Amino acid sequence: MFDSFRKELSRRHLLHKAGFGFMAVGVSGAIEYIIKPSRTLAQAAPAPSKEPSLPPEKKLGWAVVGLGKFATEQIMPSFAECKRSKLVALVSGDRAKAEKYARQYGINSKNIYDYQNYDNLRNNPEVDVVYIILPNGLHAEYSIRGAQALKHVMCEKPMANTVEECQAMIDAAKKANRKLMIAYRAQYEPYNLAAIQLAQSGKLGKLKAVTSDHGRILDPKDPADVWRMDKKLAGGGSLYDIGIYSLQAARYITGEEPAEISAFTYSTPGDPRFRQVEENVNFTLRFPSGVLANCTSSYGYSSTKRIQVFGSDAVLELDPATDYYQHRLYINRNNRREEQNIEEKNQFALEIDHLSESILANKQPKTPGKEGLQDVKLMNLIYQAARTGEKVKV
Ligand code: NAD
């Protein structure tokens, strides 16, 4: 999988070299500039450096908490591409697995913890940040224990199962005077940043609507999907897991908070996967500017990760929009569809470094706890709208 990613990166690097348009995104995630397709190689200036004035060698130490599929396949390999972050500790209930990864990543075995002695991280000055990559129902406990161990916290999406848990996480980080960031990788990913910039700069005309669809088949034979069928560990169904990307897209593309919500849910009757959690959720958000967002979320159809933005002058399509790599962005204008070539970057390394940079510069990260809390609040209102059949005012 990573081989094809590398190939794709070098294809895009060649496109860039050949003078095709691209958008550069700094380590901080900020868009730095856009080169129009007509620019030649000679005209293409290098991206201005936005590196903060920190010692170049300074890297914060990170502990990954939970060595499951996402942690081992995406996050741990991405530290190799980080500029401000290094992987120095592992937390797992499976000692043999942790030792195997410790050898692979050159981690000292004294820096392997389990879920009981996790709190002893407090005495380990090599670890600055804990990255919680556990089932959703455990995010609150391990984020709070991490903050109490005086570590900064990165927590996977969704932030937690309930609004109360989210608030307790925010309070614990504040009390410990530590940063809390929610790992909304799409908000650090160059194609999504380009879409936000195009939508909010008026380049599509006046925004009218957004659609976003996220779906995948929930596989009961995949160990990573077993806990997703258990409401206590998952918090909700497809909405909590992947519909959250549709909700996020509607919010970050418009830059607004919804004023009103309507929704439907549906689960195939008798399907054992959906005894506790829902299969499908379709929801509509009305934003104060008048933009309407139609969003879908499903555990019942094959892989879909798409965002469309409808402006009065042009329509933007991002498909795939929120994959791990190989995104595509098109603009439809005057019946012509043009692909935009944007430099692909490792979004995981960008988001990890964003938190390290925020800690080093003592700045609030772009996706702090309150961003995660807002999504959990809204997802609960989406369920309420579906349950009652009534529009819900936010
Ligand atoms: P996974 O099942 O592969 O990993 C979960 C890990 O938690 C496993 O190592 C498991 O052993 C451990 N664990 C500890 N206590 C457990 C318990 N009581 N029950 C079950 N497992 C327990 O799942 P995953 O797909 O890696 O997801 C982990 C988290 O990462 C979730 O919050 C998920 O939403 C998030 N995630 C994010 C992305 C993204 O793109 N940002 C992608 C996938 C997953």
Tab-separated table of C-alpha atoms and ligand atoms in Angstrom:
chain	number	residue	atom	x	y	z
A	1	MET	CA	0.000	0.000	0.000
A	2	PHE	CA	2.787	2.361	0.977
A	3	ASP	CA	4.646	1.527	-2.234
A	4	SER	CA	1.817	2.878	-4.330
A	5	PHE	CA	1.701	5.932	-2.058
A	6	ARG	CA	5.403	6.567	-2.686
A	7	LYS	CA	4.896	6.120	-6.442
A	8	GLU	CA	2.014	8.561	-6.340
A	9	LEU	CA	4.095	11.069	-4.397
A	10	SER	CA	6.890	10.886	-6.944
A	11	ARG	CA	4.344	11.246	-9.807
A	12	ARG	CA	3.080	14.402	-8.161
A	13	HIS	CA	6.634	15.560	-7.500
A	14	LEU	CA	7.285	15.218	-11.259
A	15	LEU	CA	4.109	17.151	-12.082
A	16	HIS	CA	5.310	19.841	-9.709
A	17	LYS	CA	8.766	19.871	-11.332
A	18	ALA	CA	7.120	20.138	-14.722
A	19	GLY	CA	5.491	23.374	-13.649
A	20	PHE	CA	1.926	22.175	-13.150
A	21	GLY	CA	-0.158	23.947	-10.552
A	22	PHE	CA	0.150	22.984	-6.935
A	23	MET	CA	-0.539	24.323	-3.517
A	24	ALA	CA	2.111	24.264	-0.821
A	25	VAL	CA	1.166	23.672	2.788
A	26	GLY	CA	3.536	24.489	5.618
A	27	VAL	CA	4.209	22.242	8.602
A	28	SER	CA	1.727	24.382	10.485
A	29	GLY	CA	-0.943	23.348	7.993
A	30	ALA	CA	-1.349	26.884	6.658
A	31	ILE	CA	-1.685	27.328	2.900
A	32	GLU	CA	1.315	29.309	1.747
A	33	TYR	CA	0.705	29.919	-1.951
A	34	ILE	CA	-0.891	28.617	-5.120
A	35	ILE	CA	0.862	28.366	-8.470
A	36	LYS	CA	-1.448	28.637	-11.470
A	37	PRO	CA	-1.123	25.907	-14.136
A	38	SER	CA	0.325	28.420	-16.599
A	39	ARG	CA	3.464	29.124	-14.551
A	40	THR	CA	6.707	27.739	-15.923
A	41	LEU	CA	9.402	25.956	-13.943
A	42	ALA	CA	11.670	29.015	-14.128
A	43	GLN	CA	8.949	31.195	-12.622
A	44	ALA	CA	8.055	28.752	-9.848
A	45	ALA	CA	9.671	30.090	-6.705
A	46	PRO	CA	10.312	27.743	-3.758
A	47	ALA	CA	7.769	27.884	-0.944
A	48	PRO	CA	8.694	30.562	1.571
A	49	SER	CA	9.696	28.878	4.815
A	50	LYS	CA	7.235	29.340	7.672
A	51	GLU	CA	9.328	27.342	10.180
A	52	PRO	CA	9.028	28.881	13.614
A	53	SER	CA	12.287	30.123	15.090
A	54	LEU	CA	12.875	27.047	17.241
A	55	PRO	CA	16.108	25.066	17.542
A	56	PRO	CA	16.168	22.907	14.372
A	57	GLU	CA	17.045	19.762	16.289
A	58	LYS	CA	14.195	20.066	18.826
A	59	LYS	CA	11.798	17.116	18.582
A	60	LEU	CA	9.186	16.249	21.189
A	61	GLY	CA	8.844	12.664	22.438
A	62	TRP	CA	5.564	10.889	21.728
A	63	ALA	CA	3.959	7.758	23.206
A	64	VAL	CA	1.409	5.891	21.081
A	65	VAL	CA	-1.379	4.469	23.257
A	66	GLY	CA	-3.023	1.419	21.627
A	67	LEU	CA	-1.207	-0.598	18.966
A	68	GLY	CA	-4.151	-1.406	16.678
A	69	LYS	CA	-4.600	-1.177	12.942
A	70	PHE	CA	-4.576	2.590	12.504
A	71	ALA	CA	-1.712	3.149	14.952
A	72	THR	CA	0.577	0.511	13.467
A	73	GLU	CA	-0.272	0.962	9.767
A	74	GLN	CA	-0.547	4.750	9.478
A	75	ILE	CA	0.603	6.677	12.526
A	76	MET	CA	3.768	4.902	13.673
A	77	PRO	CA	5.378	4.831	10.173
A	78	SER	CA	4.577	8.544	9.754
A	79	PHE	CA	6.931	9.631	12.553
A	80	ALA	CA	9.765	9.068	10.053
A	81	GLU	CA	8.444	12.097	8.152
A	82	CYS	CA	7.994	14.328	11.212
A	83	LYS	CA	10.272	17.306	11.808
A	84	ARG	CA	9.281	18.105	15.389
A	85	SER	CA	8.154	14.740	16.764
A	86	LYS	CA	9.716	11.370	17.506
A	87	LEU	CA	8.189	8.102	18.681
A	88	VAL	CA	9.796	7.181	22.022
A	89	ALA	CA	7.262	5.047	23.944
A	90	LEU	CA	4.461	2.518	23.421
A	91	VAL	CA	1.419	1.631	25.540
A	92	SER	CA	-0.232	-1.737	24.905
A	93	GLY	CA	-1.930	-4.602	26.705
A	94	ASP	CA	0.129	-7.038	24.615
A	95	ARG	CA	3.781	-7.019	25.759
A	96	ALA	CA	5.044	-9.252	22.932
A	97	LYS	CA	3.440	-7.023	20.301
A	98	ALA	CA	4.844	-3.898	21.950
A	99	GLU	CA	8.348	-5.433	22.084
A	100	LYS	CA	8.150	-6.326	18.399
A	101	TYR	CA	7.277	-2.725	17.475
A	102	ALA	CA	9.817	-1.333	19.947
A	103	ARG	CA	12.550	-3.288	18.118
A	104	GLN	CA	11.233	-2.114	14.748
A	105	TYR	CA	11.179	1.569	15.779
A	106	GLY	CA	14.309	1.552	17.963
A	107	ILE	CA	12.340	2.252	21.158
A	108	ASN	CA	13.985	1.393	24.487
A	109	SER	CA	12.047	-1.476	26.130
A	110	LYS	CA	11.970	0.516	29.396
A	111	ASN	CA	9.577	2.819	27.513
A	112	ILE	CA	6.933	0.112	27.039
A	113	TYR	CA	3.894	0.565	29.287
A	114	ASP	CA	0.626	-1.308	29.739
A	115	TYR	CA	-2.818	0.059	30.625
A	116	GLN	CA	-2.197	-0.443	34.375
A	117	ASN	CA	1.192	1.284	34.699
A	118	TYR	CA	0.330	3.912	32.032
A	119	ASP	CA	0.164	6.584	34.767
A	120	ASN	CA	3.892	6.015	35.467
A	121	LEU	CA	4.555	7.985	32.263
A	122	ARG	CA	4.491	10.923	34.652
A	123	ASN	CA	8.012	9.938	35.705
A	124	ASN	CA	9.332	9.653	32.152
A	125	PRO	CA	10.746	12.964	30.935
A	126	GLU	CA	11.396	11.523	27.451
A	127	VAL	CA	7.632	11.542	26.791
A	128	ASP	CA	5.997	14.917	26.114
A	129	VAL	CA	2.818	13.795	24.313
A	130	VAL	CA	0.485	10.786	24.475
A	131	TYR	CA	-1.451	9.878	21.313
A	132	ILE	CA	-4.682	8.010	22.188
A	133	ILE	CA	-5.573	5.530	19.407
A	134	LEU	CA	-7.942	3.274	21.369
A	135	PRO	CA	-11.633	2.421	20.802
A	136	ASN	CA	-13.741	5.583	21.135
A	137	GLY	CA	-15.231	4.584	24.488
A	138	LEU	CA	-11.732	4.637	26.037
A	139	HIS	CA	-10.641	8.031	24.682
A	140	ALA	CA	-11.848	10.012	27.690
A	141	GLU	CA	-10.245	7.785	30.345
A	142	TYR	CA	-6.833	7.636	28.647
A	143	SER	CA	-6.791	11.310	27.672
A	144	ILE	CA	-7.628	12.326	31.240
A	145	ARG	CA	-5.048	9.947	32.752
A	146	GLY	CA	-2.518	11.263	30.202
A	147	ALA	CA	-3.158	14.873	31.222
A	148	GLN	CA	-2.970	13.892	34.898
A	149	ALA	CA	0.444	12.374	34.119
A	150	LEU	CA	1.295	15.910	32.903
A	151	LYS	CA	1.519	14.925	29.240
A	152	HIS	CA	0.076	16.824	26.282
A	153	VAL	CA	-2.649	14.808	24.554
A	154	MET	CA	-3.510	14.008	20.947
A	155	CYS	CA	-6.774	12.047	20.794
A	156	GLU	CA	-8.275	10.254	17.809
A	157	LYS	CA	-11.716	11.109	16.451
A	158	PRO	CA	-14.452	10.977	17.598
A	159	MET	CA	-13.217	12.757	20.718
A	160	ALA	CA	-15.370	10.644	23.085
A	161	ASN	CA	-18.783	9.011	23.400
A	162	THR	CA	-20.560	11.847	25.212
A	163	VAL	CA	-20.499	15.615	25.604
A	164	GLU	CA	-19.795	15.158	29.333
A	165	GLU	CA	-16.705	13.043	28.594
A	166	CYS	CA	-15.452	15.638	26.093
A	167	GLN	CA	-15.874	18.394	28.682
A	168	ALA	CA	-14.043	16.322	31.316
A	169	MET	CA	-11.120	15.874	28.869
A	170	ILE	CA	-10.963	19.622	28.220
A	171	ASP	CA	-11.094	20.333	31.963
A	172	ALA	CA	-8.342	17.804	32.746
A	173	ALA	CA	-5.988	19.276	30.115
A	174	LYS	CA	-6.686	22.793	31.369
A	175	LYS	CA	-6.077	21.797	34.991
A	176	ALA	CA	-2.753	20.158	34.048
A	177	ASN	CA	-1.845	23.137	31.838
A	178	ARG	CA	-1.330	20.799	28.887
A	179	LYS	CA	-2.539	20.961	25.251
A	180	LEU	CA	-5.334	18.734	23.981
A	181	MET	CA	-5.746	18.257	20.235
A	182	ILE	CA	-8.221	16.090	18.311
A	183	ALA	CA	-6.668	14.245	15.379
A	184	TYR	CA	-8.781	15.670	12.553
A	185	ARG	CA	-6.231	14.787	9.896
A	186	ALA	CA	-8.293	16.230	7.011
A	187	GLN	CA	-7.780	19.708	8.478
A	188	TYR	CA	-4.021	19.305	7.899
A	189	GLU	CA	-4.246	17.584	4.502
A	190	PRO	CA	-3.264	19.720	1.462
A	191	TYR	CA	-6.232	18.843	-0.801
A	192	ASN	CA	-8.765	19.644	1.902
A	193	LEU	CA	-6.920	22.872	2.714
A	194	ALA	CA	-7.039	23.772	-0.986
A	195	ALA	CA	-10.789	23.078	-1.066
A	196	ILE	CA	-11.323	25.284	1.998
A	197	GLN	CA	-9.288	28.071	0.422
A	198	LEU	CA	-11.161	27.839	-2.897
A	199	ALA	CA	-14.566	27.728	-1.175
A	200	GLN	CA	-13.915	30.570	1.262
A	201	SER	CA	-12.051	32.912	-1.101
A	202	GLY	CA	-15.032	33.330	-3.445
A	203	LYS	CA	-13.297	31.477	-6.315
A	204	LEU	CA	-16.403	29.302	-6.745
A	205	GLY	CA	-18.727	32.317	-6.563
A	206	LYS	CA	-21.295	32.501	-3.781
A	207	LEU	CA	-21.503	29.222	-1.854
A	208	LYS	CA	-24.877	27.534	-2.151
A	209	ALA	CA	-24.480	23.946	-1.008
A	210	VAL	CA	-22.087	21.264	0.194
A	211	THR	CA	-22.546	17.529	-0.061
A	212	SER	CA	-20.340	14.997	1.670
A	213	ASP	CA	-20.609	11.221	1.656
A	214	HIS	CA	-18.656	8.724	3.700
A	215	GLY	CA	-19.309	5.020	3.576
A	216	ARG	CA	-17.651	1.662	4.024
A	217	ILE	CA	-18.682	-1.905	4.723
A	218	LEU	CA	-18.470	-2.820	8.409
A	219	ASP	CA	-16.719	-6.199	8.507
A	220	PRO	CA	-17.473	-8.332	11.581
A	221	LYS	CA	-14.483	-10.575	10.755
A	222	ASP	CA	-12.047	-7.661	11.059
A	223	PRO	CA	-10.890	-7.361	14.719
A	224	ALA	CA	-10.769	-3.561	14.266
A	225	ASP	CA	-14.501	-3.611	13.454
A	226	VAL	CA	-15.629	-5.873	16.309
A	227	TRP	CA	-15.622	-3.083	18.928
A	228	ARG	CA	-17.342	-0.794	16.369
A	229	MET	CA	-20.497	-2.960	16.733
A	230	ASP	CA	-20.494	-2.432	20.524
A	231	LYS	CA	-22.153	0.863	21.467
A	232	LYS	CA	-20.232	1.188	24.737
A	233	LEU	CA	-16.889	1.121	22.908
A	234	ALA	CA	-17.975	2.849	19.680
A	235	GLY	CA	-20.291	5.570	21.027
A	236	GLY	CA	-22.434	5.334	17.890
A	237	GLY	CA	-22.516	3.688	14.500
A	238	SER	CA	-21.362	4.867	11.085
A	239	LEU	CA	-21.946	8.508	12.078
A	240	TYR	CA	-19.423	8.393	14.952
A	241	ASP	CA	-16.883	6.491	12.859
A	242	ILE	CA	-17.020	7.988	9.340
A	243	GLY	CA	-20.074	10.256	9.092
A	244	ILE	CA	-18.025	12.553	11.316
A	245	TYR	CA	-15.895	13.267	8.192
A	246	SER	CA	-19.035	14.438	6.345
A	247	LEU	CA	-19.976	16.642	9.299
A	248	GLN	CA	-16.443	18.015	9.596
A	249	ALA	CA	-16.337	18.744	5.840
A	250	ALA	CA	-19.566	20.744	5.978
A	251	ARG	CA	-18.169	22.770	8.886
A	252	TYR	CA	-14.641	23.402	7.605
A	253	ILE	CA	-15.668	24.072	3.997
A	254	THR	CA	-18.218	26.704	5.020
A	255	GLY	CA	-16.276	27.945	8.062
A	256	GLU	CA	-19.662	28.173	9.780
A	257	GLU	CA	-21.576	26.376	12.517
A	258	PRO	CA	-24.962	24.888	11.566
A	259	ALA	CA	-28.119	26.618	12.772
A	260	GLU	CA	-30.584	23.791	12.085
A	261	ILE	CA	-30.446	20.023	11.541
A	262	SER	CA	-32.773	17.386	10.099
A	263	ALA	CA	-31.907	13.696	9.778
A	264	PHE	CA	-32.928	10.103	9.071
A	265	THR	CA	-31.301	6.877	10.230
A	266	TYR	CA	-31.907	3.386	8.861
A	267	SER	CA	-30.410	-0.005	9.690
A	268	THR	CA	-31.146	-3.188	7.732
A	269	PRO	CA	-33.634	-5.153	9.878
A	270	GLY	CA	-32.189	-8.357	11.335
A	271	ASP	CA	-28.566	-7.546	10.385
A	272	PRO	CA	-26.580	-8.658	13.459
A	273	ARG	CA	-23.967	-5.918	12.859
A	274	PHE	CA	-26.541	-3.259	13.656
A	275	ARG	CA	-28.065	-4.537	16.904
A	276	GLN	CA	-26.462	-1.717	18.918
A	277	VAL	CA	-25.247	0.854	16.380
A	278	GLU	CA	-26.817	2.364	13.264
A	279	GLU	CA	-25.946	1.521	9.669
A	280	ASN	CA	-27.009	4.653	7.742
A	281	VAL	CA	-27.511	8.300	8.636
A	282	ASN	CA	-28.484	11.039	6.172
A	283	PHE	CA	-28.556	14.536	7.574
A	284	THR	CA	-29.058	18.085	6.353
A	285	LEU	CA	-27.501	21.121	7.958
A	286	ARG	CA	-28.656	24.679	7.405
A	287	PHE	CA	-25.918	27.247	7.958
A	288	PRO	CA	-26.617	30.886	8.932
A	289	SER	CA	-25.367	32.152	5.512
A	290	GLY	CA	-28.025	30.024	3.821
A	291	VAL	CA	-25.623	27.287	2.652
A	292	LEU	CA	-27.285	23.874	2.891
A	293	ALA	CA	-25.220	20.732	3.467
A	294	ASN	CA	-26.495	17.258	2.595
A	295	CYS	CA	-24.416	14.590	4.264
A	296	THR	CA	-24.471	10.798	4.274
A	297	SER	CA	-22.809	8.179	6.410
A	298	SER	CA	-23.032	4.432	5.948
A	299	TYR	CA	-21.637	1.083	7.059
A	300	GLY	CA	-23.546	-0.542	4.205
A	301	TYR	CA	-21.962	0.592	0.949
A	302	SER	CA	-18.464	0.309	-0.374
A	303	SER	CA	-15.728	2.809	0.246
A	304	THR	CA	-16.915	6.391	-0.403
A	305	LYS	CA	-15.071	9.524	0.771
A	306	ARG	CA	-16.391	12.463	-1.210
A	307	ILE	CA	-16.965	16.207	-0.808
A	308	GLN	CA	-18.673	18.501	-3.339
A	309	VAL	CA	-18.949	22.259	-2.987
A	310	PHE	CA	-21.510	24.085	-5.122
A	311	GLY	CA	-20.853	27.759	-5.823
A	312	SER	CA	-22.738	30.136	-8.104
A	313	ASP	CA	-19.777	30.149	-10.561
A	314	ALA	CA	-18.195	26.716	-10.194
A	315	VAL	CA	-18.488	23.335	-8.510
A	316	LEU	CA	-15.590	21.738	-6.658
A	317	GLU	CA	-15.279	17.976	-6.320
A	318	LEU	CA	-12.871	16.267	-3.959
A	319	ASP	CA	-12.927	12.506	-4.553
A	320	PRO	CA	-11.392	10.776	-2.784
A	321	ALA	CA	-11.549	13.583	-0.264
A	322	THR	CA	-10.502	12.039	3.016
A	323	ASP	CA	-8.463	8.995	2.111
A	324	TYR	CA	-5.010	8.385	3.522
A	325	TYR	CA	-3.411	9.354	0.176
A	326	GLN	CA	-4.095	9.809	-3.563
A	327	HIS	CA	-6.688	12.556	-3.307
A	328	ARG	CA	-8.201	14.188	-6.371
A	329	LEU	CA	-9.624	17.703	-6.758
A	330	TYR	CA	-11.619	18.913	-9.774
A	331	ILE	CA	-13.254	22.235	-10.622
A	332	ASN	CA	-16.268	22.257	-12.953
A	333	ARG	CA	-16.706	25.677	-14.525
A	334	ASN	CA	-18.564	26.602	-17.736
A	335	ASN	CA	-19.099	22.918	-18.521
A	336	ARG	CA	-15.357	22.224	-18.315
A	337	ARG	CA	-13.902	19.890	-15.710
A	338	GLU	CA	-10.324	20.629	-14.748
A	339	GLU	CA	-8.214	18.621	-12.344
A	340	GLN	CA	-6.096	20.640	-9.917
A	341	ASN	CA	-2.674	19.173	-9.175
A	342	ILE	CA	-1.682	19.690	-5.602
A	343	GLU	CA	1.416	18.408	-3.893
A	344	GLU	CA	0.476	15.367	-1.815
A	345	LYS	CA	1.944	15.309	1.696
A	346	ASN	CA	1.821	12.926	4.626
A	347	GLN	CA	-1.172	14.347	6.509
A	348	PHE	CA	-0.405	12.297	9.627
A	349	ALA	CA	3.100	13.768	9.903
A	350	LEU	CA	1.636	17.250	9.355
A	351	GLU	CA	-0.960	16.871	12.107
A	352	ILE	CA	1.496	15.284	14.556
A	353	ASP	CA	4.018	18.061	13.952
A	354	HIS	CA	1.264	20.653	14.287
A	355	LEU	CA	0.708	19.621	17.903
A	356	SER	CA	4.455	19.508	18.633
A	357	GLU	CA	4.837	22.981	17.134
A	358	SER	CA	1.871	24.274	19.102
A	359	ILE	CA	3.429	22.943	22.312
A	360	LEU	CA	6.867	24.371	21.498
A	361	ALA	CA	5.388	27.776	20.632
A	362	ASN	CA	2.760	27.576	23.423
A	363	LYS	CA	-0.087	28.138	20.936
A	364	GLN	CA	-3.554	26.616	20.829
A	365	PRO	CA	-3.622	23.832	18.181
A	366	LYS	CA	-5.960	24.363	15.220
A	367	THR	CA	-8.229	21.450	16.266
A	368	PRO	CA	-8.384	21.673	20.090
A	369	GLY	CA	-10.743	19.822	22.418
A	370	LYS	CA	-13.611	22.221	21.749
A	371	GLU	CA	-13.572	21.237	18.055
A	372	GLY	CA	-14.105	17.595	19.049
A	373	LEU	CA	-16.744	18.562	21.607
A	374	GLN	CA	-18.690	20.490	18.947
A	375	ASP	CA	-18.865	17.418	16.673
A	376	VAL	CA	-20.025	15.156	19.503
A	377	LYS	CA	-22.708	17.748	20.400
A	378	LEU	CA	-23.835	17.977	16.759
A	379	MET	CA	-23.834	14.192	16.236
A	380	ASN	CA	-26.118	13.836	19.233
A	381	LEU	CA	-28.440	16.490	17.762
A	382	ILE	CA	-28.401	14.572	14.450
A	383	TYR	CA	-29.531	11.432	16.319
A	384	GLN	CA	-32.179	13.520	18.114
A	385	ALA	CA	-33.506	14.908	14.814
A	386	ALA	CA	-33.690	11.386	13.367
A	387	ARG	CA	-35.342	9.974	16.491
A	388	THR	CA	-37.999	12.684	16.811
A	389	GLY	CA	-38.512	13.313	13.093
A	390	GLU	CA	-38.316	17.025	13.847
A	391	LYS	CA	-35.888	19.730	12.789
A	392	VAL	CA	-33.515	20.588	15.631
A	393	LYS	CA	-32.270	24.126	16.228
A	394	VAL	CA	-28.642	24.174	17.305
B	1	NAD	P1	-8.182	-1.220	16.391
B	1	NAD	O1	-9.175	-2.155	16.979
B	1	NAD	O2	-7.317	-1.728	15.286
B	1	NAD	O3	-7.235	-0.622	17.516
B	1	NAD	C1	-7.652	-0.426	18.840
B	1	NAD	C2	-6.560	-0.863	19.788
B	1	NAD	O4	-7.059	-0.701	21.113
B	1	NAD	C3	-6.182	-2.364	19.643
B	1	NAD	O5	-4.781	-2.489	19.677
B	1	NAD	C4	-6.800	-3.005	20.882
B	1	NAD	O6	-6.042	-4.111	21.345
B	1	NAD	C5	-6.728	-1.855	21.887
B	1	NAD	N1	-7.682	-1.993	23.000
B	1	NAD	C6	-7.397	-1.692	24.266
B	1	NAD	N2	-8.444	-1.914	25.063
B	1	NAD	C7	-9.423	-2.395	24.280
B	1	NAD	C8	-10.760	-2.829	24.538
B	1	NAD	N3	-11.289	-2.800	25.771
B	1	NAD	N4	-11.468	-3.263	23.491
B	1	NAD	C9	-10.981	-3.272	22.244
B	1	NAD	N5	-9.703	-2.883	21.947
B	1	NAD	C10	-8.940	-2.439	22.965
B	1	NAD	O7	-9.006	0.060	15.910
B	1	NAD	P2	-8.526	1.254	14.960
B	1	NAD	O8	-9.229	1.136	13.677
B	1	NAD	O9	-7.059	1.333	14.978
B	1	NAD	O10	-9.190	2.512	15.716
B	1	NAD	C11	-8.623	3.072	16.894
B	1	NAD	C12	-9.035	4.539	16.996
B	1	NAD	O11	-8.489	5.254	15.899
B	1	NAD	C13	-10.545	4.805	16.950
B	1	NAD	O12	-10.853	5.871	17.790
B	1	NAD	C14	-10.810	5.212	15.513
B	1	NAD	O13	-11.927	6.082	15.362
B	1	NAD	C15	-9.515	5.922	15.176
B	1	NAD	N6	-9.200	5.866	13.744
B	1	NAD	C16	-8.934	7.019	13.111
B	1	NAD	C17	-8.649	7.010	11.775
B	1	NAD	C18	-8.312	8.294	11.082
B	1	NAD	O14	-8.200	8.284	9.867
B	1	NAD	N7	-8.122	9.385	11.801
B	1	NAD	C19	-8.641	5.819	11.065
B	1	NAD	C20	-8.906	4.635	11.742
B	1	NAD	C21	-9.187	4.682	13.096
